[in-house]
Amino acid sequence: MNRALLALVVLTATASGAVSQLAARPVGKLTSQDMTTGEGFGERSLDRSGDLLAVGTTESPSTITAGSAFVFRRSGTTWTLEDRMDGAPGTVFGRDVALDGDTLVVGAPTSTLLGHPATNGFARAYVRSGTTWTPQAVLTASDAAARDSFGGSVDVDGDRIVVGAVGGLVPGSSPPCRAGAVYVFERTGTQWSETAVFRGDASQCSTLGSDLGPQFGAEVALEGDRFVVGSPTFETGVPGQHRGAVHVYELESGAWVETTRLTSPLSFSSHVSGFGSKLALDGERLGVGNPIAATALGIVVGAVHLYEFDGTAWTREATLFASDPRSGNGFGSSLDLDGGLLAVGEPNDRFEGVPQIGRVTVYRLGPHGWLENLEFRIQGAATETDFGTTVQLHGSELLVGAGRDGPVPQAGAVYEFRLSVSPHAVFCSGNGTGCVACPCGNDTASFHSGGCRNDSDWSATLEASGNASLSDGRVGLSLRGATPEALALLLSAEVRLPSAGSCPPGSGVVLPAHNGLRCIGSDLRRHGTRSTDAQGRARMLTIGAGAPHGFVADQLRHFQAVYRTPGQQGCSGNLNTSNGVSITFRP
């Protein structure tokens, strides 16, 4: 889908290295009309085009695996259901949806149509007239075969639709090879016709020991005269290592040509890493989800890779991990790009002992590349929500699917957030982009905004949220990515260190017994110790109205957490630190 950027929140840095922090303000929540147990609204697919939003769900209130597609229209700040399309039993209608202007496409990958083999799948195109969505065409593969899963992935841009069939059978293959396929359809007037077919690499079927191939077509993304295809079990040259691939196609002289094939840069990734299982295409930039990528120790944590096209070739900009990666969290299970913003879903994240609460991380593009700027989840969630199963950026607005959200079990919901620049600023990151390096060669990755790398190979991040008004506000400081089950102390001061020298204030200084940087000093105050949980997280401080901690209006204070850490290879200290956060208290 081709989207216009409505608003770009620019990443700014001061001479002291402080970076403005984003805040996510919840503004709404959407659910289906029925809120049926197991419906999974927002779990599988959502897409937005201007003031229209489509949400797919593969379950329906009446029949399991029937599925539905919902279209909402926004007027002012309110989303209203405009239309609903329901699938027939067994179709998994709504497995994927794509929306562009007045054209909607809904995939039904396990459907059976009269005259076609069983469970071959289809995609249905709708057009909008007034407030009514009318079917315009049923799209099927010209060489449909059983178990094709045609319609498992779809995208639309103007008069062009791309459909993935991850189980697409290679014609004439013996034994049968399901390498996958992708079909291109074009609209002339009101008629849609198939104009191109591309297939996965048939030579890879036997390497998986079955008729399952590289899963070519598991994900598709279309924009203008370019589309990309995910092939998440593609074997990348090392026998048995199915790390995945992404294929880039361009329209050249009226014909589609595969111009690039990207593969996972993680040589230590697991047997199957899922590279290409999620895609986000935004102009000359491509994001690739790698949700089951593994570390060198074999821990499956997930990753996201960003590529940029310079007019000649695609170059990898960054490979991103969570600042506190955990096994099975699914980082990169969903992602979206819009201008200088990237949103990444991590639906299996555990929080305060509850599994699958989920979280979303927002990155911004700045002078030193992509930088983690915001991490958040549903506030107060006490049960599994799978927050982050789907994400959709639209300028400064962010939609997030939570496929297991209640109150009805696993009914699902879509949350809407407004992104804005917070009055709080982050500084003194241990990511090697500043003036002062971490004390023992333990710089964290350049895209992390937290402190120096610790014994868990994480970066402790101190974050501020809320309104710092002393009369009616409430601001909270929380820590994540610290050493698990360790003591952490919150400090505040009036000066960012160093206060003199060649490096600017806020760069940090090296102190004895510290494996991190000390970022603040002068009028140093202690705000109590907290014990981090098994995930290295702690709520450090909540400041409400009335200035109970001695803060006054118009006062600027700088905060940092110091925490205990056991022996770390190459480091001699037993203390590490977070980044710094600056807060100006208002009346």
Coordinates of C-alpha atoms in Angstrom, one line a residue:
M1 CA 0.0 0.0 0.0
N2 CA 1.3 3.4 -0.9
R3 CA 1.0 5.9 2.0
A4 CA 1.6 9.6 2.3
L5 CA 3.5 10.7 5.4
L6 CA 1.2 12.9 7.4
A7 CA 3.6 14.0 10.1
L8 CA 7.2 13.1 10.8
V9 CA 8.5 13.5 14.4
V10 CA 12.1 14.4 13.8
L11 CA 14.8 13.0 16.1
T12 CA 16.7 15.9 17.5
A13 CA 19.9 16.0 19.6
T14 CA 21.4 18.9 21.5
A15 CA 25.0 19.7 21.8
S16 CA 25.1 17.7 25.1
G17 CA 23.8 14.6 23.3
A18 CA 20.3 14.7 24.9
V19 CA 17.6 13.2 22.6
S20 CA 14.0 14.2 22.7
Q21 CA 11.9 11.2 23.8
L22 CA 8.6 10.1 22.3
A23 CA 5.4 9.5 24.3
A24 CA 2.5 7.3 23.3
R25 CA -0.9 8.6 24.4
P26 CA -3.8 6.2 24.2
V27 CA -6.7 7.7 22.4
G28 CA -9.0 4.8 21.6
K29 CA -9.8 1.1 21.4
L30 CA -11.6 -0.8 18.7
T31 CA -13.3 -4.2 19.0
S32 CA -15.6 -6.3 16.8
Q33 CA -19.4 -6.0 17.3
D34 CA -19.6 -9.5 18.8
M35 CA -16.5 -9.8 20.9
T36 CA -16.6 -13.6 20.7
T37 CA -14.2 -15.9 22.5
G38 CA -11.3 -16.8 20.3
E39 CA -12.2 -14.3 17.6
G40 CA -8.7 -12.7 17.6
F41 CA -9.7 -9.3 16.4
G42 CA -6.5 -7.5 15.4
E43 CA -4.4 -10.6 15.8
R44 CA -3.8 -11.4 12.1
S45 CA -4.2 -8.4 9.9
L46 CA -5.0 -4.7 9.8
D47 CA -4.3 -2.0 7.3
R48 CA -5.1 1.7 7.1
S49 CA -5.6 4.2 4.3
G50 CA -6.3 7.8 5.3
D51 CA -9.4 7.8 7.5
L52 CA -10.3 4.2 6.6
L53 CA -9.1 1.1 8.6
A54 CA -9.6 -2.6 7.7
V55 CA -9.2 -5.3 10.3
G56 CA -9.3 -9.0 9.5
T57 CA -10.2 -11.9 11.9
T58 CA -10.0 -15.5 11.0
E59 CA -12.8 -16.6 13.4
S60 CA -16.4 -15.5 13.3
P61 CA -19.2 -15.6 15.9
S62 CA -21.1 -18.2 14.1
T63 CA -18.5 -20.6 12.7
I64 CA -14.9 -21.4 13.5
T65 CA -12.5 -20.5 10.7
A66 CA -15.1 -18.6 8.8
G67 CA -13.5 -15.2 9.4
S68 CA -14.6 -11.6 8.8
A69 CA -13.2 -8.3 7.6
F70 CA -14.3 -5.0 9.3
V71 CA -14.0 -1.6 7.8
F72 CA -14.0 1.5 10.1
R73 CA -14.1 5.1 9.1
R74 CA -12.8 8.0 11.2
S75 CA -14.7 11.2 11.6
G76 CA -12.8 13.7 13.7
T77 CA -11.4 11.5 16.5
T78 CA -14.0 8.7 16.4
W79 CA -13.8 5.5 14.5
T80 CA -17.2 4.1 13.4
L81 CA -17.8 0.7 11.8
E82 CA -18.8 1.3 8.2
D83 CA -19.1 -2.2 6.8
R84 CA -18.5 -5.8 7.6
M85 CA -17.8 -8.8 5.3
D86 CA -18.2 -12.4 6.6
G87 CA -16.6 -15.5 5.1
A88 CA -18.1 -18.9 4.6
P89 CA -17.2 -21.7 7.0
G90 CA -13.7 -23.0 6.6
T91 CA -12.4 -20.1 4.4
V92 CA -10.2 -18.3 7.0
F93 CA -11.6 -15.2 5.4
G94 CA -9.7 -12.2 6.7
R95 CA -6.3 -14.0 7.2
D96 CA -4.9 -10.9 5.5
V97 CA -6.4 -7.6 4.4
A98 CA -5.0 -4.7 2.4
L99 CA -6.6 -1.3 1.8
D100 CA -5.8 1.6 -0.5
G101 CA -8.3 4.3 -0.9
D102 CA -11.6 2.9 -2.0
T103 CA -10.2 -0.6 -2.8
L104 CA -10.1 -3.4 -0.2
V105 CA -8.6 -6.9 -0.7
V106 CA -9.4 -9.8 1.7
G107 CA -7.5 -13.1 1.6
A108 CA -9.2 -16.4 2.3
P109 CA -6.4 -19.0 2.0
T110 CA -8.3 -22.2 2.8
S111 CA -11.4 -21.7 0.8
T112 CA -13.0 -24.0 -1.8
L113 CA -14.6 -22.4 -4.9
L114 CA -16.8 -24.3 -7.3
G115 CA -14.6 -25.7 -10.1
H116 CA -11.3 -25.3 -8.2
P117 CA -9.4 -27.9 -6.1
A118 CA -10.2 -28.2 -2.4
T119 CA -8.7 -25.6 -0.1
N120 CA -6.9 -23.7 -2.8
G121 CA -7.9 -20.3 -1.5
F122 CA -9.0 -17.0 -3.1
A123 CA -8.8 -13.2 -2.5
R124 CA -11.8 -10.9 -2.9
A125 CA -11.6 -7.3 -4.1
Y126 CA -14.1 -4.8 -2.9
V127 CA -14.8 -1.2 -3.9
R128 CA -16.4 1.5 -1.9
S129 CA -19.4 3.6 -3.0
G130 CA -20.6 6.0 -0.4
T131 CA -20.5 3.9 2.8
T132 CA -21.1 0.5 1.1
W133 CA -18.4 -1.9 0.1
T134 CA -19.3 -4.1 -2.9
P135 CA -17.5 -7.1 -4.2
Q136 CA -15.8 -6.3 -7.5
A137 CA -13.9 -9.5 -8.2
V138 CA -12.9 -12.9 -6.8
L139 CA -9.2 -13.5 -7.6
T140 CA -7.9 -17.0 -7.9
A141 CA -4.7 -18.6 -9.3
S142 CA -4.7 -19.6 -13.0
D143 CA -3.1 -22.8 -12.0
A144 CA -4.9 -23.4 -8.7
A145 CA -4.1 -26.6 -6.8
A146 CA -5.1 -28.1 -3.5
R147 CA -3.4 -26.6 -0.4
D148 CA -2.1 -23.6 -2.3
S149 CA -3.1 -21.3 0.5
F150 CA -3.7 -18.6 -2.2
G151 CA -4.7 -15.4 -0.3
G152 CA -2.6 -16.0 2.8
S153 CA -0.9 -12.7 2.1
V154 CA -2.2 -9.7 0.0
D155 CA -1.4 -6.1 -0.8
V156 CA -2.9 -3.5 -3.0
D157 CA -1.7 -0.2 -4.5
G158 CA -4.0 1.6 -6.9
D159 CA -5.0 -0.8 -9.8
R160 CA -2.6 -3.5 -8.8
I161 CA -2.9 -6.4 -6.3
V162 CA -0.3 -8.9 -5.3
V163 CA -1.3 -12.2 -3.7
G164 CA 0.8 -14.8 -2.0
A165 CA 0.2 -18.6 -2.1
V166 CA 2.7 -20.0 0.3
G167 CA 1.7 -23.6 -0.6
G168 CA 1.9 -23.0 -4.3
L169 CA 2.7 -26.2 -6.2
V170 CA 5.4 -26.2 -8.8
P171 CA 3.7 -27.5 -12.0
G172 CA 4.9 -31.0 -13.0
S173 CA 7.1 -31.4 -9.9
S174 CA 7.7 -35.0 -8.8
P175 CA 7.6 -35.6 -5.9
P176 CA 5.2 -32.6 -5.4
C177 CA 7.1 -29.5 -4.4
R178 CA 5.2 -26.6 -2.6
A179 CA 7.8 -23.9 -3.2
G180 CA 5.1 -21.2 -3.0
A181 CA 4.0 -18.6 -5.6
V182 CA 3.0 -15.0 -6.0
Y183 CA 0.5 -13.6 -8.4
V184 CA 0.1 -10.1 -9.8
F185 CA -3.3 -8.8 -10.9
E186 CA -4.1 -5.5 -12.7
R187 CA -7.3 -3.7 -13.0
T188 CA -8.6 -2.1 -16.2
G189 CA -11.9 -0.3 -15.6
T190 CA -13.7 -2.7 -13.3
Q191 CA -12.0 -5.9 -14.5
W192 CA -9.1 -7.6 -12.8
S193 CA -6.8 -9.9 -14.7
E194 CA -3.7 -12.0 -13.7
T195 CA -0.7 -10.5 -15.4
A196 CA 2.3 -12.3 -13.8
V197 CA 3.2 -15.3 -11.7
F198 CA 6.4 -16.0 -9.8
R199 CA 7.4 -19.2 -8.0
G200 CA 9.7 -20.2 -5.2
D201 CA 12.9 -22.2 -5.8
A202 CA 11.8 -25.8 -6.4
S203 CA 15.3 -27.1 -5.7
Q204 CA 14.8 -26.3 -2.0
C205 CA 11.9 -28.6 -1.5
S206 CA 14.0 -31.8 -1.0
T207 CA 16.3 -30.1 1.5
L208 CA 13.4 -29.8 4.0
G209 CA 12.6 -33.5 3.7
S210 CA 9.0 -33.0 2.5
D211 CA 7.0 -31.2 -0.1
L212 CA 7.4 -28.0 1.9
G213 CA 9.6 -25.5 0.2
P214 CA 11.0 -22.1 1.0
Q215 CA 7.5 -20.7 1.8
F216 CA 7.8 -18.1 -1.0
G217 CA 4.8 -15.8 -0.7
A218 CA 4.4 -16.1 3.0
E219 CA 4.4 -12.3 3.1
V220 CA 4.1 -9.6 0.3
A221 CA 4.4 -5.8 0.3
L222 CA 3.6 -3.6 -2.7
E223 CA 4.3 0.0 -3.5
G224 CA 4.1 1.5 -7.0
D225 CA 6.3 -0.5 -9.5
R226 CA 8.0 -2.5 -6.8
F227 CA 6.9 -5.4 -4.6
V228 CA 8.8 -7.6 -2.2
V229 CA 8.2 -11.2 -1.2
G230 CA 9.1 -13.1 1.9
S231 CA 10.5 -16.6 1.8
P232 CA 11.1 -17.4 5.5
T233 CA 12.4 -21.0 5.1
F234 CA 14.7 -20.3 2.2
E235 CA 18.0 -22.2 2.5
T236 CA 20.7 -19.6 2.3
G237 CA 23.7 -21.7 1.1
V238 CA 24.5 -23.6 4.3
P239 CA 22.9 -27.0 4.2
G240 CA 20.1 -27.3 6.8
Q241 CA 20.2 -23.6 7.6
H242 CA 16.8 -22.2 6.4
R243 CA 17.3 -18.7 7.5
G244 CA 15.0 -17.1 4.9
A245 CA 15.1 -14.6 2.1
V246 CA 13.4 -11.6 0.7
H247 CA 12.9 -11.2 -3.1
V248 CA 12.6 -7.7 -4.6
Y249 CA 10.8 -7.3 -7.9
E250 CA 10.8 -4.1 -10.1
L251 CA 8.7 -3.3 -13.2
E252 CA 11.2 -2.6 -16.0
S253 CA 10.1 -1.9 -19.5
G254 CA 6.7 -3.4 -18.8
A255 CA 8.0 -6.7 -17.3
W256 CA 8.6 -7.7 -13.7
V257 CA 12.2 -8.6 -12.9
E258 CA 13.6 -9.9 -9.7
T259 CA 16.4 -7.4 -9.0
T260 CA 17.6 -8.3 -5.5
R261 CA 17.5 -11.2 -3.1
L262 CA 18.2 -10.4 0.5
T263 CA 19.1 -13.0 3.1
S264 CA 19.6 -12.9 6.8
P265 CA 22.9 -11.4 7.9
L266 CA 22.9 -13.4 11.1
S267 CA 25.3 -16.2 10.5
F268 CA 24.7 -17.6 13.9
S269 CA 20.9 -17.8 13.4
S270 CA 18.9 -20.9 14.1
H271 CA 17.9 -23.7 11.7
V272 CA 14.9 -21.6 10.8
S273 CA 15.0 -17.9 11.6
G274 CA 11.9 -16.6 9.9
F275 CA 13.7 -13.9 7.9
G276 CA 11.0 -12.4 5.6
S277 CA 8.0 -13.6 7.6
K278 CA 7.0 -9.9 8.0
L279 CA 7.7 -7.0 5.7
A280 CA 7.3 -3.2 5.7
L281 CA 8.0 -1.2 2.5
D282 CA 8.1 2.6 2.7
G283 CA 9.6 4.3 -0.4
E284 CA 13.2 3.4 -0.7
R285 CA 13.3 1.8 2.7
L286 CA 12.5 -1.9 3.6
G287 CA 12.0 -3.4 7.0
V288 CA 12.3 -7.2 7.4
G289 CA 11.0 -9.2 10.4
N290 CA 13.2 -12.0 11.7
P291 CA 11.1 -13.1 14.7
I292 CA 12.8 -16.4 15.5
A293 CA 16.4 -15.3 14.9
A294 CA 18.7 -16.8 17.5
T295 CA 21.8 -15.4 19.2
A296 CA 25.3 -17.1 19.1
L297 CA 24.2 -19.0 22.2
G298 CA 21.1 -20.4 20.4
I299 CA 18.6 -18.2 22.3
V300 CA 15.7 -17.3 20.0
V301 CA 15.1 -13.6 20.6
G302 CA 14.0 -12.2 17.2
A303 CA 15.4 -9.3 15.1
V304 CA 14.4 -6.6 12.6
H305 CA 16.6 -5.6 9.6
L306 CA 16.4 -2.3 7.8
Y307 CA 17.5 -1.8 4.2
E308 CA 17.8 1.4 2.0
F309 CA 17.8 1.6 -1.8
D310 CA 20.3 4.2 -3.1
G311 CA 19.1 3.9 -6.7
T312 CA 21.4 1.1 -7.5
A313 CA 21.5 -1.4 -4.7
W314 CA 19.9 -2.2 -1.4
T315 CA 22.2 -1.6 1.6
R316 CA 21.5 -2.8 5.1
E317 CA 21.2 0.1 7.5
A318 CA 20.8 -1.7 10.7
T319 CA 19.9 -5.0 12.5
L320 CA 17.9 -4.3 15.6
F321 CA 17.3 -6.4 18.7
A322 CA 15.4 -5.5 21.8
S323 CA 17.5 -3.9 24.5
D324 CA 16.6 -6.7 26.8
P325 CA 16.0 -9.6 24.4
R326 CA 14.3 -12.7 25.8
S327 CA 13.8 -16.2 24.5
G328 CA 10.5 -16.6 22.6
N329 CA 9.3 -13.0 22.9
G330 CA 8.8 -12.8 19.1
F331 CA 10.5 -9.4 18.5
G332 CA 9.8 -8.6 14.9
S333 CA 6.6 -10.6 14.7
S334 CA 5.0 -7.4 13.4
L335 CA 6.5 -4.1 12.1
D336 CA 5.7 -1.0 10.2
L337 CA 7.6 1.9 8.7
D338 CA 6.5 5.5 8.1
G339 CA 9.1 8.1 7.3
G340 CA 11.6 8.2 10.1
L341 CA 9.6 6.0 12.4
L342 CA 9.6 2.3 12.9
A343 CA 7.3 0.3 15.2
V344 CA 8.1 -3.3 16.2
G345 CA 5.7 -5.7 17.9
E346 CA 6.8 -8.2 20.5
P347 CA 3.6 -10.0 21.4
N348 CA 5.0 -12.7 23.6
D349 CA 6.8 -10.4 26.1
R350 CA 6.3 -11.3 29.7
F351 CA 5.6 -8.5 32.2
E352 CA 5.5 -8.7 36.0
G353 CA 5.1 -12.5 35.8
V354 CA 2.3 -12.5 33.3
P355 CA 3.1 -14.2 30.0
Q356 CA 2.2 -12.8 26.6
I357 CA 1.4 -9.3 27.8
G358 CA 3.3 -8.0 24.7
R359 CA 4.9 -4.7 24.0
V360 CA 5.8 -2.4 21.1
T361 CA 9.1 -0.5 20.6
V362 CA 9.3 2.6 18.5
Y363 CA 12.6 3.6 16.8
R364 CA 13.5 7.0 15.2
L365 CA 16.0 7.7 12.5
G366 CA 18.6 10.3 13.7
P367 CA 22.1 11.5 13.1
H368 CA 23.6 8.2 14.2
G369 CA 21.0 6.0 12.5
W370 CA 18.1 4.2 14.1
L371 CA 17.7 4.7 17.8
E372 CA 15.2 3.0 20.2
N373 CA 13.1 5.8 21.6
L374 CA 10.0 4.4 23.2
E375 CA 8.8 1.0 24.6
F376 CA 5.3 0.5 25.9
R377 CA 2.5 -2.0 26.6
I378 CA -1.1 -1.9 27.8
Q379 CA -1.2 -0.3 31.2
G380 CA -2.7 -2.5 33.9
A381 CA -3.0 -5.7 31.9
A382 CA -3.3 -8.6 34.2
T383 CA -3.9 -11.4 31.7
E384 CA -2.4 -12.4 28.3
T385 CA -3.2 -9.8 25.6
D386 CA -0.6 -10.5 22.9
F387 CA -0.2 -6.7 22.5
G388 CA 1.8 -6.1 19.3
T389 CA 0.5 -9.0 17.1
T390 CA 0.0 -6.3 14.4
V391 CA 1.1 -2.7 14.2
Q392 CA 0.3 0.1 11.7
L393 CA 2.0 3.6 11.6
H394 CA 0.2 6.6 10.0
G395 CA 2.4 9.6 10.6
S396 CA 2.3 10.3 14.3
E397 CA -0.6 7.8 14.9
L398 CA 0.0 4.2 15.8
L399 CA -2.5 1.3 15.8
V400 CA -1.6 -1.9 17.7
G401 CA -3.4 -5.2 17.6
A402 CA -3.8 -7.2 20.8
G403 CA -5.2 -10.6 19.6
R404 CA -5.9 -12.0 23.0
D405 CA -7.3 -8.9 24.7
G406 CA -10.4 -9.3 26.8
P407 CA -12.8 -8.9 28.6
V408 CA -14.1 -11.8 26.5
P409 CA -11.2 -14.4 26.4
Q410 CA -9.1 -13.9 23.2
A411 CA -11.7 -11.7 21.5
G412 CA -9.0 -9.2 20.6
A413 CA -8.8 -5.5 20.2
V414 CA -7.0 -2.7 18.3
Y415 CA -5.6 0.1 20.3
E416 CA -4.9 3.6 18.9
F417 CA -2.1 5.8 20.2
R418 CA -0.9 9.3 19.4
L419 CA 2.8 9.8 19.3
S420 CA 4.3 13.1 20.4
V421 CA 7.5 14.5 21.6
S422 CA 7.8 14.2 25.4
P423 CA 9.2 17.0 27.5
H424 CA 11.6 14.4 28.9
A425 CA 15.0 14.0 27.2
V426 CA 17.3 11.0 27.1
F427 CA 21.1 11.4 27.3
C428 CA 24.3 9.5 28.1
S429 CA 23.6 6.3 26.2
G430 CA 26.3 3.6 26.3
N431 CA 26.0 2.9 22.6
G432 CA 29.4 4.1 21.4
T433 CA 28.0 7.1 19.5
G434 CA 28.9 9.7 22.2
C435 CA 32.2 11.2 23.3
V436 CA 32.9 8.8 26.1
A437 CA 33.2 5.0 25.6
C438 CA 32.0 2.5 28.1
P439 CA 34.7 1.6 30.7
C440 CA 35.5 -2.0 29.6
G441 CA 34.8 -2.3 25.9
N442 CA 31.1 -3.0 26.8
D443 CA 29.4 -0.5 24.5
T444 CA 25.9 -1.6 23.6
A445 CA 24.5 -1.6 20.1
S446 CA 24.3 1.8 18.4
F447 CA 20.5 1.6 18.2
H448 CA 20.0 1.2 21.9
S449 CA 19.4 4.3 24.0
G450 CA 20.2 2.6 27.4
G451 CA 23.4 2.2 29.4
C452 CA 26.5 0.1 28.8
R453 CA 26.1 -3.6 28.2
N454 CA 25.8 -5.7 31.3
D455 CA 26.5 -9.3 32.3
S456 CA 23.1 -10.4 30.7
D457 CA 24.2 -8.8 27.4
W458 CA 21.4 -6.2 27.9
S459 CA 21.3 -2.4 28.0
A460 CA 19.6 -1.0 31.1
T461 CA 17.2 1.7 30.0
L462 CA 15.6 4.3 32.3
E463 CA 12.4 5.7 30.9
A464 CA 10.1 8.5 32.0
S465 CA 6.4 8.7 31.3
G466 CA 3.6 10.9 32.1
N467 CA 3.0 14.6 32.9
A468 CA 5.6 16.4 35.1
S469 CA 3.1 19.0 36.3
L470 CA 3.4 19.4 40.1
S471 CA -0.2 20.6 40.4
D472 CA -2.1 17.9 38.5
G473 CA 0.4 15.6 36.9
R474 CA 2.0 12.3 37.5
V475 CA 5.3 11.1 36.1
G476 CA 6.8 7.7 36.5
L477 CA 10.4 6.4 36.1
S478 CA 10.9 2.7 35.3
L479 CA 14.0 0.6 34.6
R480 CA 14.3 -2.3 32.2
G481 CA 17.2 -4.4 30.9
A482 CA 19.2 -4.3 34.2
T483 CA 20.6 -7.4 35.9
P484 CA 17.8 -9.7 37.0
E485 CA 17.0 -9.9 40.7
A486 CA 19.5 -7.2 41.7
L487 CA 19.3 -4.0 43.7
A488 CA 18.9 -0.8 41.8
L489 CA 19.2 2.8 43.2
L490 CA 17.6 5.8 41.6
L491 CA 19.6 9.1 41.7
S492 CA 18.9 12.6 40.7
A493 CA 21.2 15.6 40.3
E494 CA 21.2 19.2 38.9
V495 CA 24.2 18.7 36.6
R496 CA 24.9 16.4 33.6
L497 CA 28.5 15.1 33.7
P498 CA 31.1 16.0 32.7
S499 CA 30.8 19.5 34.0
A500 CA 34.1 20.5 32.3
G501 CA 36.5 19.2 29.7
S502 CA 36.5 18.5 26.0
C503 CA 33.4 16.2 26.1
P504 CA 30.0 18.0 26.3
P505 CA 27.8 17.7 29.5
G506 CA 25.7 14.5 29.3
S507 CA 28.5 12.4 27.8
G508 CA 29.2 10.7 31.1
V509 CA 32.4 9.9 33.1
V510 CA 34.1 6.8 34.1
L511 CA 34.3 6.0 37.9
P512 CA 36.0 3.2 39.8
A513 CA 34.0 0.0 40.3
H514 CA 31.6 1.0 37.6
N515 CA 31.1 -1.0 34.4
G516 CA 28.8 1.9 33.1
L517 CA 29.0 5.6 32.8
R518 CA 28.1 8.0 35.6
C519 CA 26.0 10.7 33.9
I520 CA 24.9 13.0 36.7
G521 CA 26.4 15.0 39.6
S522 CA 26.1 18.0 42.0
D523 CA 23.2 18.1 44.6
L524 CA 23.0 14.3 44.3
R525 CA 19.8 12.9 45.8
R526 CA 18.9 9.2 46.4
H527 CA 15.3 8.2 45.7
G528 CA 15.5 4.7 47.2
T529 CA 16.4 1.2 46.0
R530 CA 14.3 -1.3 44.2
S531 CA 14.8 -5.0 43.4
T532 CA 14.6 -5.8 39.8
D533 CA 12.5 -8.8 38.8
A534 CA 13.5 -11.9 36.8
Q535 CA 13.3 -9.8 33.6
G536 CA 15.6 -7.1 35.0
R537 CA 12.7 -4.6 35.4
A538 CA 11.7 -2.3 38.2
R539 CA 9.3 0.6 38.8
M540 CA 11.8 3.1 40.3
L541 CA 9.7 6.2 41.2
T542 CA 6.3 7.7 40.8
I543 CA 6.0 11.5 41.3
G544 CA 2.5 12.8 41.8
A545 CA 0.9 16.2 42.5
G546 CA 2.3 18.1 45.5
A547 CA 6.0 17.5 44.9
P548 CA 6.5 14.9 47.6
H549 CA 10.1 14.5 46.7
G550 CA 11.1 18.1 47.1
F551 CA 10.9 19.1 43.5
V552 CA 9.7 22.7 42.6
A553 CA 8.2 24.3 39.6
D554 CA 10.5 25.1 36.7
Q555 CA 13.2 22.9 38.2
L556 CA 15.3 20.7 35.8
R557 CA 16.5 17.5 37.3
H558 CA 18.5 14.7 35.8
F559 CA 17.9 11.1 36.8
Q560 CA 20.0 7.9 36.5
A561 CA 19.8 4.3 37.9
V562 CA 22.8 2.5 39.3
Y563 CA 22.4 -1.3 39.9
R564 CA 24.5 -4.1 41.2
T565 CA 25.9 -6.6 38.7
P566 CA 28.0 -9.8 39.1
G567 CA 31.3 -10.3 37.4
Q568 CA 31.3 -9.5 33.7
Q569 CA 33.8 -10.7 31.2
G570 CA 36.4 -8.0 30.6
C571 CA 35.0 -5.8 33.4
S572 CA 36.2 -5.5 37.0
G573 CA 33.4 -3.4 38.6
N574 CA 30.3 -4.6 40.4
L575 CA 28.1 -1.7 39.5
N576 CA 26.5 -0.7 36.2
T577 CA 24.3 2.2 35.1
S578 CA 21.4 3.2 33.0
N579 CA 21.2 6.1 30.6
G580 CA 20.2 9.5 32.0
V581 CA 16.8 11.2 31.8
S582 CA 16.1 14.9 32.1
I583 CA 12.8 16.1 33.5
T584 CA 11.6 19.7 33.8
F585 CA 8.9 20.0 36.5
R586 CA 6.1 22.4 35.6
P587 CA 3.7 24.3 37.9

